[in-house]
Each structure stands twice: as C-alpha cells, then as structure tokens.
Short mmCIF file of C-alpha atoms in Angstrom, two decimals:
data_model
loop_
_atom_site.label_atom_id
_atom_site.label_comp_id
_atom_site.label_asym_id
_atom_site.label_seq_id
_atom_site.Cartn_x
_atom_site.Cartn_y
_atom_site.Cartn_z
CA UNK E 1 0.00 0.00 0.00
CA UNK E 2 1.29 3.49 -0.85
CA UNK E 3 1.47 6.30 1.65
CA UNK E 4 0.04 9.84 1.53
CA UNK E 5 1.25 12.46 4.00
CA UNK E 6 0.82 16.18 4.33
CA UNK E 7 4.37 16.90 3.16
CA UNK E 8 4.46 14.38 0.29
CA UNK E 9 3.05 15.17 -3.15
CA UNK E 10 0.43 12.51 -4.07
CA UNK E 11 1.65 10.22 -6.87
CA UNK E 12 -0.85 10.25 -9.75
CA UNK E 13 -0.64 7.72 -12.58
CA UNK E 14 -2.24 9.11 -15.78
CA UNK E 15 -3.15 6.52 -18.42
CA UNK E 16 -4.29 7.50 -21.94
CA UNK E 17 -3.51 6.43 -25.50
CA UNK E 18 -3.12 10.03 -26.74
CA UNK E 19 0.30 11.63 -26.23
CA UNK E 20 -1.10 15.18 -26.30
CA UNK E 21 -3.48 14.52 -23.40
CA UNK E 22 -0.71 12.89 -21.38
CA UNK E 23 1.60 15.88 -21.87
CA UNK E 24 -1.14 18.40 -20.96
CA UNK E 25 -2.17 16.52 -17.81
CA UNK E 26 1.43 16.05 -16.71
CA UNK E 27 2.05 19.81 -16.85
CA UNK E 28 -1.26 20.60 -15.12
CA UNK E 29 -0.77 18.14 -12.26
CA UNK E 30 2.82 19.20 -11.64
CA UNK E 31 1.84 22.87 -11.32
CA UNK E 32 -0.97 21.91 -8.91
CA UNK E 33 1.27 20.10 -6.42
CA UNK E 34 0.87 16.52 -7.59
CA UNK E 35 3.61 14.10 -8.69
CA UNK E 36 2.51 12.89 -12.14
CA UNK E 37 3.51 9.68 -13.91
CA UNK E 38 2.21 8.87 -17.40
CA UNK E 39 1.60 5.67 -19.32
CA UNK E 40 0.56 5.43 -22.96
CA UNK E 41 -2.16 2.79 -23.17
CA UNK E 42 -3.67 0.39 -20.68
CA UNK E 43 -0.99 -2.28 -20.90
CA UNK E 44 1.75 0.20 -20.07
CA UNK E 45 -0.52 1.61 -17.37
CA UNK E 46 -0.70 -1.75 -15.57
CA UNK E 47 3.09 -2.17 -15.81
CA UNK E 48 3.60 1.36 -14.47
CA UNK E 49 1.14 0.74 -11.64
CA UNK E 50 3.12 -2.29 -10.48
CA UNK E 51 6.33 -0.26 -10.67
CA UNK E 52 5.43 2.98 -8.85
CA UNK E 53 2.42 1.97 -6.68
CA UNK E 54 0.60 5.31 -7.14
CA UNK E 55 -1.71 7.05 -4.68
CA UNK E 56 -4.27 7.89 -7.41
CA UNK E 57 -4.99 6.53 -10.90
CA UNK E 58 -6.50 8.73 -13.64
CA UNK E 59 -7.28 6.67 -16.73
CA UNK E 60 -9.14 6.96 -20.01
CA UNK E 61 -11.83 4.31 -20.53
CA UNK E 62 -11.70 3.67 -24.26
CA UNK E 63 -8.23 2.46 -25.22
CA UNK E 64 -7.17 -0.29 -27.63
CA UNK E 65 -5.98 -3.63 -26.26
CA UNK E 66 -6.36 -2.94 -22.50
CA UNK E 67 -9.25 -0.68 -21.45
CA UNK E 68 -9.54 1.70 -18.53
CA UNK E 69 -11.97 -0.68 -16.80
CA UNK E 70 -9.25 -3.37 -16.93
CA UNK E 71 -6.76 -0.90 -15.46
CA UNK E 72 -9.33 -0.18 -12.73
CA UNK E 73 -9.78 -3.89 -12.03
CA UNK E 74 -6.02 -4.44 -11.78
CA UNK E 75 -5.55 -1.46 -9.48
CA UNK E 76 -8.34 -2.62 -7.17
CA UNK E 77 -6.86 -6.11 -7.07
CA UNK E 78 -3.36 -4.91 -6.20
CA UNK E 79 -4.38 -2.14 -3.78
CA UNK E 80 -7.98 -1.90 -2.63
CA UNK E 81 -7.44 1.58 -1.17
CA UNK E 82 -6.23 3.39 -4.32
CA UNK E 83 -8.82 5.81 -5.84
CA UNK E 84 -9.30 5.33 -9.61
CA UNK E 85 -10.83 8.14 -11.68
CA UNK E 86 -12.15 7.21 -15.12
CA UNK E 87 -12.22 9.66 -18.07
CA UNK E 88 -14.32 9.25 -21.21
CA UNK E 89 -15.65 11.31 -24.08
CA UNK E 90 -18.82 9.19 -24.35
CA UNK E 91 -20.34 9.23 -20.89
CA UNK E 92 -23.82 7.90 -20.21
CA UNK E 93 -25.70 7.37 -16.94
CA UNK E 94 -25.48 3.62 -17.44
CA UNK E 95 -21.71 3.67 -18.02
CA UNK E 96 -21.20 5.96 -15.01
CA UNK E 97 -23.16 3.60 -12.76
CA UNK E 98 -21.22 0.64 -14.09
CA UNK E 99 -17.91 2.39 -13.34
CA UNK E 100 -18.97 3.12 -9.75
CA UNK E 101 -20.11 -0.47 -9.31
CA UNK E 102 -16.70 -1.61 -10.55
CA UNK E 103 -15.10 0.43 -7.75
CA UNK E 104 -14.22 3.72 -9.51
CA UNK E 105 -13.80 6.72 -7.22
CA UNK E 106 -15.18 9.14 -9.83
CA UNK E 107 -16.27 9.25 -13.46
CA UNK E 108 -15.50 12.45 -15.40
CA UNK E 109 -16.53 13.32 -18.95
CA UNK E 110 -14.16 14.81 -21.53
CA UNK E 111 -13.65 17.64 -22.17
CA UNK E 112 -13.44 18.82 -18.54
CA UNK E 113 -12.30 22.02 -16.90
CA UNK E 114 -8.88 21.99 -15.27
CA UNK E 115 -10.22 23.28 -11.94
CA UNK E 116 -12.89 20.54 -11.95
CA UNK E 117 -10.27 17.79 -12.41
CA UNK E 118 -7.94 19.29 -9.77
CA UNK E 119 -10.81 19.42 -7.26
CA UNK E 120 -11.61 15.75 -7.90
CA UNK E 121 -7.96 14.76 -7.53
CA UNK E 122 -7.67 16.72 -4.27
CA UNK E 123 -10.70 14.89 -2.86
CA UNK E 124 -9.21 11.58 -4.00
CA UNK E 125 -5.89 12.40 -2.31
CA UNK E 126 -7.66 13.26 0.96
CA UNK E 127 -9.76 10.10 0.70
CA UNK E 128 -6.61 8.05 0.18
CA UNK E 129 -4.82 9.71 3.10
CA UNK E 130 -7.69 9.09 5.52
CA UNK E 131 -8.11 5.47 4.41
CA UNK E 132 -4.40 4.78 4.81
CA UNK E 133 -4.26 6.44 8.25
CA UNK E 134 -7.36 4.56 9.41
CA UNK E 135 -5.97 1.27 8.11
CA UNK E 136 -2.61 1.88 9.79
CA UNK E 137 -4.30 2.72 13.11
CA UNK E 138 -6.43 -0.43 12.98
CA UNK E 139 -3.37 -2.53 12.15
CA UNK E 140 -1.42 -1.08 15.08
CA UNK E 141 -4.27 -1.76 17.52
CA UNK E 142 -4.60 -5.32 16.27
CA UNK E 143 -0.85 -5.86 16.50
CA UNK E 144 -0.84 -4.70 20.13
CA UNK E 145 -3.69 -7.05 20.96
CA UNK E 146 -2.01 -10.00 19.22
CA UNK E 147 1.37 -9.28 20.75
CA UNK E 148 -0.11 -9.44 24.26
CA UNK E 149 -2.41 -12.44 23.76
CA UNK E 150 -0.83 -14.75 21.18
CA UNK E 151 2.93 -14.32 21.61
CA UNK E 152 4.50 -17.78 21.28
CA UNK E 153 5.38 -19.14 24.72
CA UNK E 154 8.94 -18.99 25.98
CA UNK E 155 11.26 -17.05 28.29
CA UNK E 156 14.70 -18.38 27.38
CA UNK E 157 17.12 -15.85 25.91
CA UNK E 158 17.44 -17.70 22.61
CA UNK E 159 13.65 -17.86 22.16
CA UNK E 160 13.13 -14.22 23.09
CA UNK E 161 15.73 -13.28 20.47
CA UNK E 162 13.72 -15.22 17.87
CA UNK E 163 10.51 -13.40 18.84
CA UNK E 164 12.20 -10.01 18.73
CA UNK E 165 13.53 -10.68 15.24
CA UNK E 166 10.10 -11.92 14.09
CA UNK E 167 8.44 -8.77 15.47
CA UNK E 168 11.01 -6.58 13.72
CA UNK E 169 10.53 -8.12 10.26
CA UNK E 170 6.76 -8.66 10.50
CA UNK E 171 5.71 -5.15 9.31
CA UNK E 172 7.88 -5.47 6.20
CA UNK E 173 7.20 -7.50 3.05
CA UNK E 174 10.62 -9.17 3.16
CA UNK E 175 10.90 -12.88 2.46
CA UNK E 176 11.84 -14.84 5.59
CA UNK E 177 13.60 -18.22 5.78
CA UNK E 178 12.86 -20.05 9.04
CA UNK E 179 15.26 -22.87 9.90
CA UNK E 180 15.41 -25.40 12.71
CA UNK E 181 14.89 -29.04 13.55
CA UNK E 182 11.52 -30.70 13.01
CA UNK E 183 9.02 -29.81 15.71
CA UNK E 184 10.65 -26.55 16.86
CA UNK E 185 7.65 -24.40 15.87
CA UNK E 186 8.50 -23.03 12.43
CA UNK E 187 4.85 -22.67 11.38
CA UNK E 188 4.03 -21.06 14.75
CA UNK E 189 6.61 -18.34 14.04
CA UNK E 190 5.37 -17.97 10.44
CA UNK E 191 1.81 -17.39 11.66
CA UNK E 192 3.07 -14.95 14.29
CA UNK E 193 4.86 -12.92 11.60
CA UNK E 194 1.68 -12.89 9.51
CA UNK E 195 -0.48 -11.83 12.47
CA UNK E 196 1.77 -8.84 13.15
CA UNK E 197 2.00 -7.79 9.49
CA UNK E 198 -0.10 -5.42 7.41
CA UNK E 199 -1.44 -8.52 5.61
CA UNK E 200 -3.19 -9.94 8.66
CA UNK E 201 -6.66 -9.20 7.22
CA UNK E 202 -5.89 -11.51 4.29
CA UNK E 203 -5.19 -15.23 4.01
CA UNK E 204 -2.39 -17.19 5.62
CA UNK E 205 -1.97 -20.32 3.49
CA UNK E 206 0.62 -23.05 3.88
CA UNK E 207 1.81 -26.19 2.14
CA UNK E 208 4.28 -28.94 3.02
CA UNK E 209 6.49 -29.14 -0.06
CA UNK E 210 7.68 -32.61 0.84
CA UNK E 211 4.21 -34.13 1.13
CA UNK E 212 3.30 -34.13 -2.59
CA UNK E 213 4.90 -35.46 -5.79
CA UNK E 214 6.32 -32.83 -8.13
CA UNK E 215 3.38 -32.70 -10.57
CA UNK E 216 0.75 -32.29 -7.85
CA UNK E 217 2.89 -29.83 -5.91
CA UNK E 218 3.25 -27.51 -8.92
CA UNK E 219 -0.50 -27.67 -9.55
CA UNK E 220 -1.13 -26.72 -5.92
CA UNK E 221 1.44 -23.92 -5.99
CA UNK E 222 0.76 -22.32 -9.37
CA UNK E 223 -2.65 -23.68 -10.42
CA UNK E 224 -3.48 -25.24 -13.76
CA UNK E 225 -5.76 -24.76 -16.75
CA UNK E 226 -8.36 -27.23 -17.91
CA UNK E 227 -6.89 -30.04 -20.01
CA UNK E 228 -3.27 -29.33 -19.07
CA UNK E 229 -2.84 -32.92 -17.84
CA UNK E 230 -4.93 -36.04 -17.27
CA UNK E 231 -7.53 -35.29 -14.63
CA UNK E 232 -7.45 -31.50 -15.08
CA UNK E 233 -11.17 -31.23 -15.79
CA UNK E 234 -11.40 -27.54 -14.89
CA UNK E 235 -9.19 -24.53 -14.14
CA UNK E 236 -7.62 -24.49 -10.70
CA UNK E 237 -6.34 -21.45 -8.80
CA UNK E 238 -2.94 -22.06 -7.23
CA UNK E 239 -2.08 -21.21 -3.64
CA UNK E 240 0.16 -18.30 -4.65
CA UNK E 241 -2.83 -16.62 -6.28
CA UNK E 242 -5.23 -17.69 -3.51
CA UNK E 243 -2.92 -16.03 -0.95
CA UNK E 244 -2.91 -12.75 -2.91
CA UNK E 245 -2.39 -9.79 -0.51
CA UNK E 246 -1.76 -12.35 2.23
CA UNK E 247 1.04 -14.68 3.28
CA UNK E 248 2.10 -18.02 1.79
CA UNK E 249 4.16 -20.37 3.98
CA UNK E 250 6.28 -22.92 2.12
CA UNK E 251 7.18 -25.57 4.68
CA UNK E 252 10.04 -28.00 3.96
CA UNK E 253 11.22 -25.93 0.99
CA UNK E 254 14.38 -28.05 0.90
CA UNK E 255 12.35 -31.03 -0.35
CA UNK E 256 11.48 -29.39 -3.70
CA UNK E 257 12.91 -30.67 -6.98
CA UNK E 258 15.20 -28.57 -9.23
CA UNK E 259 12.35 -28.02 -11.71
CA UNK E 260 10.04 -26.66 -9.01
CA UNK E 261 12.85 -24.51 -7.62
CA UNK E 262 13.21 -22.77 -11.00
CA UNK E 263 9.51 -21.88 -11.00
CA UNK E 264 9.61 -20.70 -7.39
CA UNK E 265 12.54 -18.45 -8.26
CA UNK E 266 10.48 -16.87 -11.06
CA UNK E 267 7.63 -16.09 -8.66
CA UNK E 268 9.99 -14.40 -6.21
CA UNK E 269 11.78 -12.43 -8.94
CA UNK E 270 8.87 -11.45 -11.20
CA UNK E 271 5.99 -11.51 -8.69
CA UNK E 272 3.89 -13.48 -11.15
CA UNK E 273 2.84 -17.10 -11.69
CA UNK E 274 2.16 -19.14 -14.81
CA UNK E 275 -0.40 -21.91 -14.15
CA UNK E 276 0.48 -25.37 -15.43
CA UNK E 277 -0.52 -25.53 -19.10
CA UNK E 278 -1.01 -21.76 -19.43
CA UNK E 279 1.01 -19.22 -21.41
CA UNK E 280 -0.11 -15.97 -19.75
CA UNK E 281 1.48 -14.89 -16.45
CA UNK E 282 -0.72 -13.73 -13.57
CA UNK E 283 0.58 -11.02 -11.20
CA UNK E 284 0.53 -11.93 -7.50
CA UNK E 285 1.04 -9.76 -4.44
CA UNK E 286 1.91 -12.46 -1.92
CA UNK E 287 4.47 -12.46 0.88
CA UNK E 288 6.51 -15.64 1.03
CA UNK E 289 7.75 -17.27 4.22
CA UNK E 290 9.70 -20.51 3.87
CA UNK E 291 11.00 -23.12 6.29
CA UNK E 292 13.33 -26.09 6.28
CA UNK E 293 15.00 -28.48 8.68
CA UNK E 294 17.84 -29.02 6.18
CA UNK E 295 21.11 -27.15 5.94
CA UNK E 296 20.48 -25.50 2.56
CA UNK E 297 24.05 -24.27 2.25
CA UNK E 298 25.24 -27.87 2.39
CA UNK E 299 22.50 -28.84 -0.08
CA UNK E 300 23.83 -26.19 -2.47
CA UNK E 301 27.31 -27.72 -2.26
CA UNK E 302 25.85 -31.14 -3.08
CA UNK E 303 23.84 -29.70 -5.99
CA UNK E 304 20.48 -30.40 -4.39
CA UNK E 305 19.35 -26.78 -4.01
CA UNK E 306 19.73 -23.70 -6.21
CA UNK E 307 22.00 -21.00 -4.82
CA UNK E 308 19.99 -18.19 -6.49
CA UNK E 309 16.75 -19.42 -4.90
CA UNK E 310 18.45 -19.70 -1.51
CA UNK E 311 19.59 -16.07 -1.68
CA UNK E 312 16.09 -14.97 -2.68
CA UNK E 313 14.59 -16.86 0.28
CA UNK E 314 17.27 -15.98 2.80
CA UNK E 315 16.60 -12.23 2.90
CA UNK E 316 15.87 -12.54 6.63
CA UNK E 317 17.05 -15.71 8.39
CA UNK E 318 15.32 -16.85 11.58
CA UNK E 319 16.80 -19.92 13.28
CA UNK E 320 14.73 -21.70 15.93
CA UNK E 321 16.69 -23.36 18.75
CA UNK E 322 15.88 -26.98 19.63
CA UNK E 323 13.98 -27.58 22.87
CA UNK E 324 17.03 -29.15 24.55
CA UNK E 325 18.71 -25.73 24.29
CA UNK E 326 15.79 -23.95 25.98
CA UNK E 327 14.91 -26.17 28.99
CA UNK E 328 13.58 -23.21 30.98
CA UNK E 329 10.68 -23.08 28.52
CA UNK E 330 9.52 -26.66 29.18
CA UNK E 331 7.37 -25.80 32.25
CA UNK E 332 5.74 -22.87 30.41
CA UNK E 333 5.05 -24.94 27.30
CA UNK E 334 3.64 -27.80 29.39
CA UNK E 335 1.36 -25.40 31.26
CA UNK E 336 0.06 -23.98 27.98
CA UNK E 337 -0.54 -27.42 26.42
CA UNK E 338 -2.38 -28.67 29.52
CA UNK E 339 -4.59 -25.56 29.59
CA UNK E 340 -5.47 -25.94 25.91
CA UNK E 341 -6.19 -29.64 26.35
CA UNK E 342 -8.53 -28.88 29.26
CA UNK E 343 -10.35 -26.27 27.20
CA UNK E 344 -10.85 -28.67 24.29
CA UNK E 345 -12.01 -31.48 26.59
CA UNK E 346 -14.10 -29.10 28.73
CA UNK E 347 -12.63 -30.32 31.98
CA UNK E 348 -10.44 -28.88 34.77
CA UNK E 349 -6.76 -28.33 34.03
CA UNK E 350 -4.58 -31.22 35.18
CA UNK E 351 -1.33 -30.57 37.03
CA UNK E 352 2.08 -32.18 36.73
CA UNK E 353 3.46 -34.01 39.73
CA UNK E 354 6.94 -32.80 40.74
CA UNK E 355 8.63 -36.01 39.59
CA UNK E 356 6.71 -35.81 36.29
CA UNK E 357 8.10 -32.32 35.66
CA UNK E 358 11.57 -33.59 36.62
CA UNK E 359 11.25 -36.29 33.95
CA UNK E 360 10.19 -33.72 31.34
CA UNK E 361 13.16 -31.52 32.22
CA UNK E 362 15.66 -34.41 32.05
CA UNK E 363 14.58 -35.72 28.64
CA UNK E 364 16.43 -34.51 25.51
CA UNK E 365 13.26 -34.12 23.32
CA UNK E 366 14.63 -35.06 19.88
CA UNK E 367 11.17 -34.30 18.46
CA UNK E 368 11.21 -30.89 20.16
CA UNK E 369 8.03 -28.98 21.03
CA UNK E 370 5.81 -31.22 18.91
CA UNK E 371 7.00 -34.30 20.79
CA UNK E 372 6.37 -32.56 24.14
CA UNK E 373 2.83 -31.66 23.09
CA UNK E 374 2.08 -35.23 21.97
CA UNK E 375 3.52 -36.68 25.17
CA UNK E 376 1.34 -34.45 27.32
CA UNK E 377 -1.77 -35.22 25.25
CA UNK E 378 -1.15 -38.91 25.92
CA UNK E 379 -0.54 -38.24 29.62
CA UNK E 380 -3.81 -36.30 29.98
CA UNK E 381 -5.78 -39.18 28.47
CA UNK E 382 -4.10 -41.81 30.67
CA UNK E 383 -4.39 -39.82 33.92
CA UNK E 384 -7.79 -40.40 35.61
CA UNK E 385 -7.19 -37.89 38.40
CA UNK E 386 -6.22 -34.25 38.43
CA UNK E 387 -2.47 -34.92 38.67
CA UNK E 388 -0.25 -36.43 36.00
CA UNK E 389 2.17 -39.04 37.30
CA UNK E 390 5.39 -40.10 35.52
CA UNK E 391 3.91 -43.47 34.52
CA UNK E 392 1.44 -41.61 32.24
CA UNK E 393 4.33 -40.32 30.12
CA UNK E 394 5.74 -42.35 27.20
CA UNK E 395 8.33 -44.86 28.37
CA UNK E 396 11.09 -43.23 26.32
CA UNK E 397 10.66 -40.01 28.34
CA UNK E 398 11.02 -41.67 31.75
CA UNK E 399 13.54 -44.36 30.78
CA UNK E 400 16.01 -42.36 28.71
CA UNK E 401 18.36 -39.76 30.08
CA UNK E 402 20.74 -37.59 28.16
CA UNK E 403 24.11 -39.31 28.07
CA UNK E 404 26.78 -37.28 29.89
CA UNK E 405 29.47 -35.74 27.74
CA UNK E 406 32.13 -37.30 30.00
CA UNK E 407 31.38 -40.94 30.87
CA UNK E 408 31.34 -41.98 34.53
CA UNK E 409 34.16 -44.47 33.83
CA UNK E 410 36.21 -43.00 31.00
CA UNK E 411 38.79 -45.10 29.19
CA UNK E 412 42.28 -44.96 30.59
CA UNK E 413 44.36 -42.18 29.02
CA UNK E 414 42.14 -41.34 25.98
CA UNK E 415 44.00 -39.92 23.00
CA UNK E 416 43.71 -36.24 22.12
CA UNK E 417 42.05 -37.26 18.85
CA UNK E 418 39.38 -39.26 20.73
CA UNK E 419 38.60 -36.27 22.97
CA UNK E 420 38.47 -33.92 19.96
CA UNK E 421 36.15 -36.28 18.08
CA UNK E 422 33.82 -36.62 21.08
CA UNK E 423 33.69 -32.85 21.50
CA UNK E 424 32.93 -32.26 17.81
CA UNK E 425 30.15 -34.84 17.92
CA UNK E 426 28.68 -33.17 21.01
CA UNK E 427 28.70 -29.71 19.37
CA UNK E 428 27.15 -31.15 16.19
CA UNK E 429 24.38 -32.77 18.21
CA UNK E 430 23.63 -29.50 20.01
CA UNK E 431 23.49 -27.66 16.69
CA UNK E 432 21.04 -30.16 15.22
CA UNK E 433 23.60 -31.58 12.80
CA UNK E 434 24.15 -28.18 11.13
CA UNK E 435 27.83 -28.27 10.20
CA UNK E 436 28.08 -24.55 9.36
CA UNK E 437 26.85 -23.48 12.80
CA UNK E 438 28.93 -26.23 14.48
CA UNK E 439 32.03 -24.85 12.78
CA UNK E 440 31.21 -21.38 14.12
CA UNK E 441 30.80 -22.75 17.63
CA UNK E 442 34.10 -24.64 17.36
CA UNK E 443 35.90 -21.56 16.05
CA UNK E 444 37.05 -23.23 12.83
CA UNK E 445 36.09 -22.80 9.20
CA UNK E 446 33.62 -25.32 7.68
CA UNK E 447 36.22 -26.85 5.35
CA UNK E 448 38.41 -27.76 8.35
CA UNK E 449 35.44 -29.36 10.08
CA UNK E 450 34.61 -31.41 6.94
CA UNK E 451 38.23 -32.66 6.80
CA UNK E 452 38.17 -33.71 10.45
CA UNK E 453 34.85 -35.51 10.05
CA UNK E 454 36.15 -37.28 6.95
CA UNK E 455 39.25 -38.40 8.87
CA UNK E 456 37.07 -39.74 11.71
CA UNK E 457 34.71 -41.44 9.23
CA UNK E 458 31.80 -39.26 10.46
CA UNK E 459 31.27 -37.19 7.25
#
C-alpha cells in the first residue's frame, strides 16, 4: 500500500492512449502540487502501476488492447485503497453507474475544466490519506492485541531473540527463511509474523512441499488450466494466487525438486505465476515465508538446491533453537498445552506431579516442542485424576536420560584425537547436525570441520 502524507506530493498515474493529453495533464498536475507519472495505453498503465504503486490513478476508458476498466480492475486487485478516476468522451448514466459499481472513485466526462479535475484529484488524495491512516491505526491496535495475547510461549534468551527478530521483520514484506529441527515451531513463528504484518486481514496459506509429488505440488502452488494434464477437468487457482495480498508459507522448501525450484525463483523475482498448461502470467502480491530443517548451504554444495533461490529466500534468516537448548521453557510450554487440552475437553486443568516435571526436564526431546505436546496429550488421556504421574508419560521419556558428555568411567588415558572427536560430535548434536553453525561454535572454518569428520569417518 502506498502512503500519503501532508508533506508528500500525491503520486498520480495518468493513463491514456493520446500523447497530447498525457503531456497536458502532466504539466497541469505538476503545477498543482501533484507528482505525475504517465503511461501510454492500458498495458503500459498496468506495468507502471506495479512499478510505482501510485496514490491515485487517472485513466481513459476507451483504449485499444487494454481498457480503462481493466486498469481499474487491476488497481483494485493490487491495492484496494487506491482511488481510480475514469475519463471518457462518451459518458452515459449507465456507463457511469457501471464504473462506480466496478469500484471507480469518480467518473469524469471529456472535455473537462482543469479546476474541476484538480478538485476531484484533491478529494481523491484526501480520501486516500484518511483510508491509509485509518488502516494503519487499525493494524497497530490489532498488532498490540495479538502481541499481548498470542505471543508464542517462551522465556529463554534464545527464544526471546527469535521473537524479537520476528516482530522486527513482521511489518515489512521481506521474504523470511525459518530454519530449525523438526518440531521446533516453524509454522508457529510464520503465523506470528503474519499476524503482526499489514497482511493480517488476508489469508495465511501453507503447504508442506515434501508431502506431494512434483506434478501435484506444482499444480497446488501455481494452479493449472483445464486439459493441461490427465484429470485437469477444470481450471484451478494455485495457492500463490489464492494467498494474494496475504502470506504463503512454504514448509520444507528443501524437499522441492530442481524443476520446481526454477519456477519458485520466477515467482519471487517477477511476482507473477504461470499456471500449469497456461502461457499468460498472472501477477501476484503475496508475501513468502519458507521453512526447512535441512542445511540448505550444504544442499547447495551437493547440488540439491539452487543458490539463487536460496539467496532470494534468505533475505531474513530466523533460526529456531531446539527444545534441549531452551529447557527453561519446558514448564511454560507444558502449562500452555495442559490448559489448551482442558479447554478442548471441557474439563479442569490437570497438574504435573513434581517427579513428572523432573522427567520432562531431564529428557532430551529429539522431536522438540511437537514431541512434548504429543507426550502431554497422551498423559492427559491416561491420567484419571487431576495430577499427571510419571507413569502416564511415554516410556522413552522416563527411561532415557541424556548421556553425559564425560562418561562416569572414561577409558584410561584417551587420545587427544578421541577427545576432539567426542567434543565435535557433542557440538554437532547440540546444533542439530548443522555443520556450518557447528564450525562457528568450534571456532574453525567449515572446510576444516569437513576434513576432520572425513578423517574420523563421520562425514
């Protein structure tokens, strides 16, 4: 959405197929305090609209190829707040009513007086300014409400850093790449970013890129036209288009094939999609958030992921720590899950016995927050009373304990290489297997780490 302020000249896009009219209107608008941009014909008008995002559109109706009504339709689709004024030399009551029904701000007949047009443009600029201010105020109020009521649970320093970064990037339209092990809450953070963004009134759609074969995935992402493949009995709108003006979350982006990656790159670069079997591109105004539990930089080295797509996705990187690195959050998360379970089951909230909480705190949680939630759901069902005992937890939670870094009975005089190997393995485990971050923690460059792992046979 554009912005109109008291000290900024409103940007006016003038669209007409006659050069003389464009020149006259450009001079008039500039002398009257507007910032004019011109486009010759409707097709150029749509391209110019996408480029400059004007505050007001002034367009002729009757133009070859792309008409003023089509320019109006495109403008309303891309920015519902922009006033569009239609000009025509053949005005009728019926055509004026049709223009208003299509969403036009005003309908003016040629020839018109200069002062009449300037007055209409001034009203349109004021209308735009008030709508933008009202929309911004409503967004800020909603963001404050959401920030206080739906902030993802956690008090550990690493988690609070994640939330602060998410809150910083949420108001922008930047693409965000969310990384972390499975179950760490990547979709939770994606939804939080959407809720705090200016797109919160529009759709949040998501897809797991690893759950579908390539042909079905591309149909879901980009849509298809009737007859494009066996079973395509009618046109289908893809999720990129369905999420227009909203947010589209691509989970497990690292699972996509090279062919799909090329098409995703086009969407991010051109902001348009081509449905399967179609030849015409469709513009989309969709914010993309992506997530993966893979190390995409390593995938690039192996040839499994495109470097150019990675750089397009990795504008803002948000890494979620595994639950074993934020143990202070386990009691808070457990409390939240138990409260939600009680609400869904319409029964009193069950409490954790002290030894049950001790077991939760001692377990390493390889499945992270998702595994904790599932374990507590099971415990609620298997606990007849109001307290959850340890025997209601899955056996793996109560039986397993994190192995100490230094064994109770270490081998006699271990070699320096054995100690180094054990330490590297421990750091790798804590970094979720991410070799780039492990190298940073170890204070060595990644190539040195790869050589050591290869020597140990751990590569």
